[in-house]
Amino acid sequence: MDDPNYKEVPQLIAKLRSAEHNGDEADELRHQIIAQCMPLSEHISRRFSGRGEQIDDLRQVALIGLIHAVDRFNPEVGDDFLAFAVPTIMGEVRRHFRDTRWAVRVPRRLQEVHLAIGDATADLAQRLGREPTSQELASALDITVEQLEQGRLAGSAFSAQSVDATRGPGDDSQPLLETVGEPDIHFEQFENHEALRAALDGLPARERSIIVMRFFGNKTQAQIAEHLNISQMHVSRLLAKTLRQLRVRMGGE
């Protein structure tokens, strides 16, 4: 994903808020912010491709989520627009799937939890200045951590795919039916994902924030250092140490 200068977005949004009395100036500034952040919504829309929805539709939905993020972001509360915008956009895409397809019967309560996770994550990330832990999310939603994980897993019930559908875009791609019985690497990916989540939750707040900003927020070490008010050398040492800890906690994978 291209990484526009999201660091200046909070300042632009603050300027937008002060210019809202001037319609033309506000409209121009709002369009500028949205255009600058569109690579983010594009990236998220691609993450949801392959679930039975047209990519153009997903792009439109993700763009709506981006617009909501720009309109809702409060620069007086926090200065990390990326941490707020990502779950906001993903929440909008998830709502789209909820309204168009639940291939497997999922209890209404789990549907609601699944959809609430995005907004709660965005709000907590802005207030805390980092990604919230599972425990913090569960507390904010007034549910248990187990219910939170069930809500996260509910997303796998969004869509079903015909066995006659091809696995790829090419004309010579195999129908899904012909591949039944192949080893499914997604099980291993899921296990790795859950192991990583647990390992991240066990990190101290600062180290977890560094990992999230570096690998999920695409921030450079210099940007992280400035955000945390420490030296880039210190960030580099903490990053290397934390990655070693994660490898150990995940069984050396």
PDB file of C-alpha atoms in Angstrom, residues 27-129:
ATOM      1  CA  ASP A  27     -15.365  21.525   0.539  1.00  0.00           C
ATOM      2  CA  GLU A  28     -12.023  21.950  -1.221  1.00  0.00           C
ATOM      3  CA  LEU A  29     -10.050  20.983   1.877  1.00  0.00           C
ATOM      4  CA  ARG A  30     -12.283  17.980   2.572  1.00  0.00           C
ATOM      5  CA  HIS A  31     -11.822  16.723  -0.999  1.00  0.00           C
ATOM      6  CA  GLN A  32      -8.064  17.190  -0.639  1.00  0.00           C
ATOM      7  CA  ILE A  33      -7.931  15.096   2.548  1.00  0.00           C
ATOM      8  CA  ILE A  34     -10.082  12.335   1.070  1.00  0.00           C
ATOM      9  CA  ALA A  35      -7.997  12.211  -2.118  1.00  0.00           C
ATOM     10  CA  GLN A  36      -4.773  12.050  -0.083  1.00  0.00           C
ATOM     11  CA  CYS A  37      -6.093   9.101   1.955  1.00  0.00           C
ATOM     12  CA  MET A  38      -7.721   7.145  -0.878  1.00  0.00           C
ATOM     13  CA  PRO A  39      -4.795   4.666  -1.138  1.00  0.00           C
ATOM     14  CA  LEU A  40      -5.821   3.513   2.346  1.00  0.00           C
ATOM     15  CA  SER A  41      -9.420   2.747   1.346  1.00  0.00           C
ATOM     16  CA  GLU A  42      -8.168   1.080  -1.838  1.00  0.00           C
ATOM     17  CA  HIS A  43      -5.851  -1.139   0.180  1.00  0.00           C
ATOM     18  CA  ILE A  44      -8.633  -2.187   2.542  1.00  0.00           C
ATOM     19  CA  SER A  45     -11.068  -2.912  -0.288  1.00  0.00           C
ATOM     20  CA  ARG A  46      -8.526  -5.326  -1.807  1.00  0.00           C
ATOM     21  CA  ARG A  47      -8.221  -7.118   1.538  1.00  0.00           C
ATOM     22  CA  PHE A  48     -11.918  -8.029   1.300  1.00  0.00           C
ATOM     23  CA  SER A  49     -11.833  -9.155  -2.327  1.00  0.00           C
ATOM     24  CA  GLY A  50     -12.591 -12.776  -3.149  1.00  0.00           C
ATOM     25  CA  ARG A  51     -15.617 -12.973  -0.853  1.00  0.00           C
ATOM     26  CA  GLY A  52     -18.256 -12.847  -3.546  1.00  0.00           C
ATOM     27  CA  GLU A  53     -18.468  -9.070  -4.011  1.00  0.00           C
ATOM     28  CA  GLN A  54     -17.305  -7.049  -7.020  1.00  0.00           C
ATOM     29  CA  ILE A  55     -14.097  -5.130  -6.314  1.00  0.00           C
ATOM     30  CA  ASP A  56     -15.638  -1.911  -7.663  1.00  0.00           C
ATOM     31  CA  ASP A  57     -18.451  -2.223  -5.126  1.00  0.00           C
ATOM     32  CA  LEU A  58     -15.952  -2.813  -2.350  1.00  0.00           C
ATOM     33  CA  ARG A  59     -13.967   0.249  -3.431  1.00  0.00           C
ATOM     34  CA  GLN A  60     -17.096   2.396  -3.195  1.00  0.00           C
ATOM     35  CA  VAL A  61     -17.982   1.042   0.235  1.00  0.00           C
ATOM     36  CA  ALA A  62     -14.423   1.510   1.526  1.00  0.00           C
ATOM     37  CA  LEU A  63     -14.443   5.058   0.188  1.00  0.00           C
ATOM     38  CA  ILE A  64     -17.637   5.757   2.125  1.00  0.00           C
ATOM     39  CA  GLY A  65     -15.875   4.444   5.220  1.00  0.00           C
ATOM     40  CA  LEU A  66     -12.958   6.787   4.553  1.00  0.00           C
ATOM     41  CA  ILE A  67     -15.339   9.739   4.245  1.00  0.00           C
ATOM     42  CA  HIS A  68     -16.930   8.762   7.572  1.00  0.00           C
ATOM     43  CA  ALA A  69     -13.462   8.602   9.142  1.00  0.00           C
ATOM     44  CA  VAL A  70     -12.576  12.091   7.906  1.00  0.00           C
ATOM     45  CA  ASP A  71     -15.898  13.488   9.124  1.00  0.00           C
ATOM     46  CA  ARG A  72     -15.753  11.766  12.534  1.00  0.00           C
ATOM     47  CA  PHE A  73     -12.077  12.138  13.424  1.00  0.00           C
ATOM     48  CA  ASN A  74     -11.525  14.528  16.324  1.00  0.00           C
ATOM     49  CA  PRO A  75      -7.987  15.976  16.253  1.00  0.00           C
ATOM     50  CA  GLU A  76      -8.513  17.363  19.751  1.00  0.00           C
ATOM     51  CA  VAL A  77      -8.730  13.814  21.150  1.00  0.00           C
ATOM     52  CA  GLY A  78      -5.833  12.135  19.328  1.00  0.00           C
ATOM     53  CA  ASP A  79      -3.376  12.652  16.493  1.00  0.00           C
ATOM     54  CA  ASP A  80      -3.179   9.169  14.943  1.00  0.00           C
ATOM     55  CA  PHE A  81      -5.585   9.313  12.013  1.00  0.00           C
ATOM     56  CA  LEU A  82      -4.452   5.968  10.627  1.00  0.00           C
ATOM     57  CA  ALA A  83      -5.328   4.101  13.828  1.00  0.00           C
ATOM     58  CA  PHE A  84      -8.807   5.642  13.697  1.00  0.00           C
ATOM     59  CA  ALA A  85      -9.451   5.350   9.963  1.00  0.00           C
ATOM     60  CA  VAL A  86      -8.507   1.691   9.411  1.00  0.00           C
ATOM     61  CA  PRO A  87     -11.132   0.148  11.744  1.00  0.00           C
ATOM     62  CA  THR A  88     -13.684   2.748  10.631  1.00  0.00           C
ATOM     63  CA  ILE A  89     -13.288   1.780   6.974  1.00  0.00           C
ATOM     64  CA  MET A  90     -13.205  -1.925   7.755  1.00  0.00           C
ATOM     65  CA  GLY A  91     -16.368  -1.521   9.827  1.00  0.00           C
ATOM     66  CA  GLU A  92     -18.143   0.038   6.876  1.00  0.00           C
ATOM     67  CA  VAL A  93     -17.110  -2.842   4.615  1.00  0.00           C
ATOM     68  CA  ARG A  94     -18.274  -5.365   7.215  1.00  0.00           C
ATOM     69  CA  ARG A  95     -21.648  -3.608   7.428  1.00  0.00           C
ATOM     70  CA  HIS A  96     -21.914  -3.934   3.667  1.00  0.00           C
ATOM     71  CA  PHE A  97     -21.390  -7.678   3.926  1.00  0.00           C
ATOM     72  CA  ARG A  98     -23.902  -7.887   6.756  1.00  0.00           C
ATOM     73  CA  ASP A  99     -26.528  -6.171   4.634  1.00  0.00           C
ATOM     74  CA  THR A 100     -25.844  -8.237   1.518  1.00  0.00           C
ATOM     75  CA  ARG A 101     -24.796 -11.695   2.652  1.00  0.00           C
ATOM     76  CA  TRP A 102     -24.484 -13.962   5.653  1.00  0.00           C
ATOM     77  CA  ALA A 103     -24.001 -17.364   4.057  1.00  0.00           C
ATOM     78  CA  VAL A 104     -24.071 -19.202   7.379  1.00  0.00           C
ATOM     79  CA  ARG A 105     -26.631 -18.654  10.102  1.00  0.00           C
ATOM     80  CA  VAL A 106     -24.939 -16.493  12.747  1.00  0.00           C
ATOM     81  CA  PRO A 107     -26.695 -15.408  15.958  1.00  0.00           C
ATOM     82  CA  ARG A 108     -27.757 -11.787  15.824  1.00  0.00           C
ATOM     83  CA  ARG A 109     -25.740 -11.017  18.945  1.00  0.00           C
ATOM     84  CA  LEU A 110     -22.514 -12.191  17.285  1.00  0.00           C
ATOM     85  CA  GLN A 111     -23.331 -10.166  14.169  1.00  0.00           C
ATOM     86  CA  GLU A 112     -23.725  -7.074  16.328  1.00  0.00           C
ATOM     87  CA  VAL A 113     -20.483  -7.759  18.194  1.00  0.00           C
ATOM     88  CA  HIS A 114     -18.620  -8.309  14.937  1.00  0.00           C
ATOM     89  CA  LEU A 115     -19.803  -4.984  13.551  1.00  0.00           C
ATOM     90  CA  ALA A 116     -19.232  -3.073  16.800  1.00  0.00           C
ATOM     91  CA  ILE A 117     -15.590  -4.136  16.949  1.00  0.00           C
ATOM     92  CA  GLY A 118     -14.540  -1.723  14.181  1.00  0.00           C
ATOM     93  CA  ASP A 119     -16.043   1.405  15.750  1.00  0.00           C
ATOM     94  CA  ALA A 120     -14.835   0.480  19.234  1.00  0.00           C
ATOM     95  CA  THR A 121     -11.318  -0.162  17.926  1.00  0.00           C
ATOM     96  CA  ALA A 122     -11.250   3.207  16.165  1.00  0.00           C
ATOM     97  CA  ASP A 123     -12.504   5.134  19.179  1.00  0.00           C
ATOM     98  CA  LEU A 124     -10.130   3.426  21.622  1.00  0.00           C
ATOM     99  CA  ALA A 125      -7.147   3.774  19.276  1.00  0.00           C
ATOM    100  CA  GLN A 126      -7.736   7.510  19.072  1.00  0.00           C
ATOM    101  CA  ARG A 127      -8.069   7.917  22.829  1.00  0.00           C
ATOM    102  CA  LEU A 128      -5.183   5.607  23.759  1.00  0.00           C
ATOM    103  CA  GLY A 129      -2.822   6.532  20.926  1.00  0.00           C
TER     104      GLY A 129
END
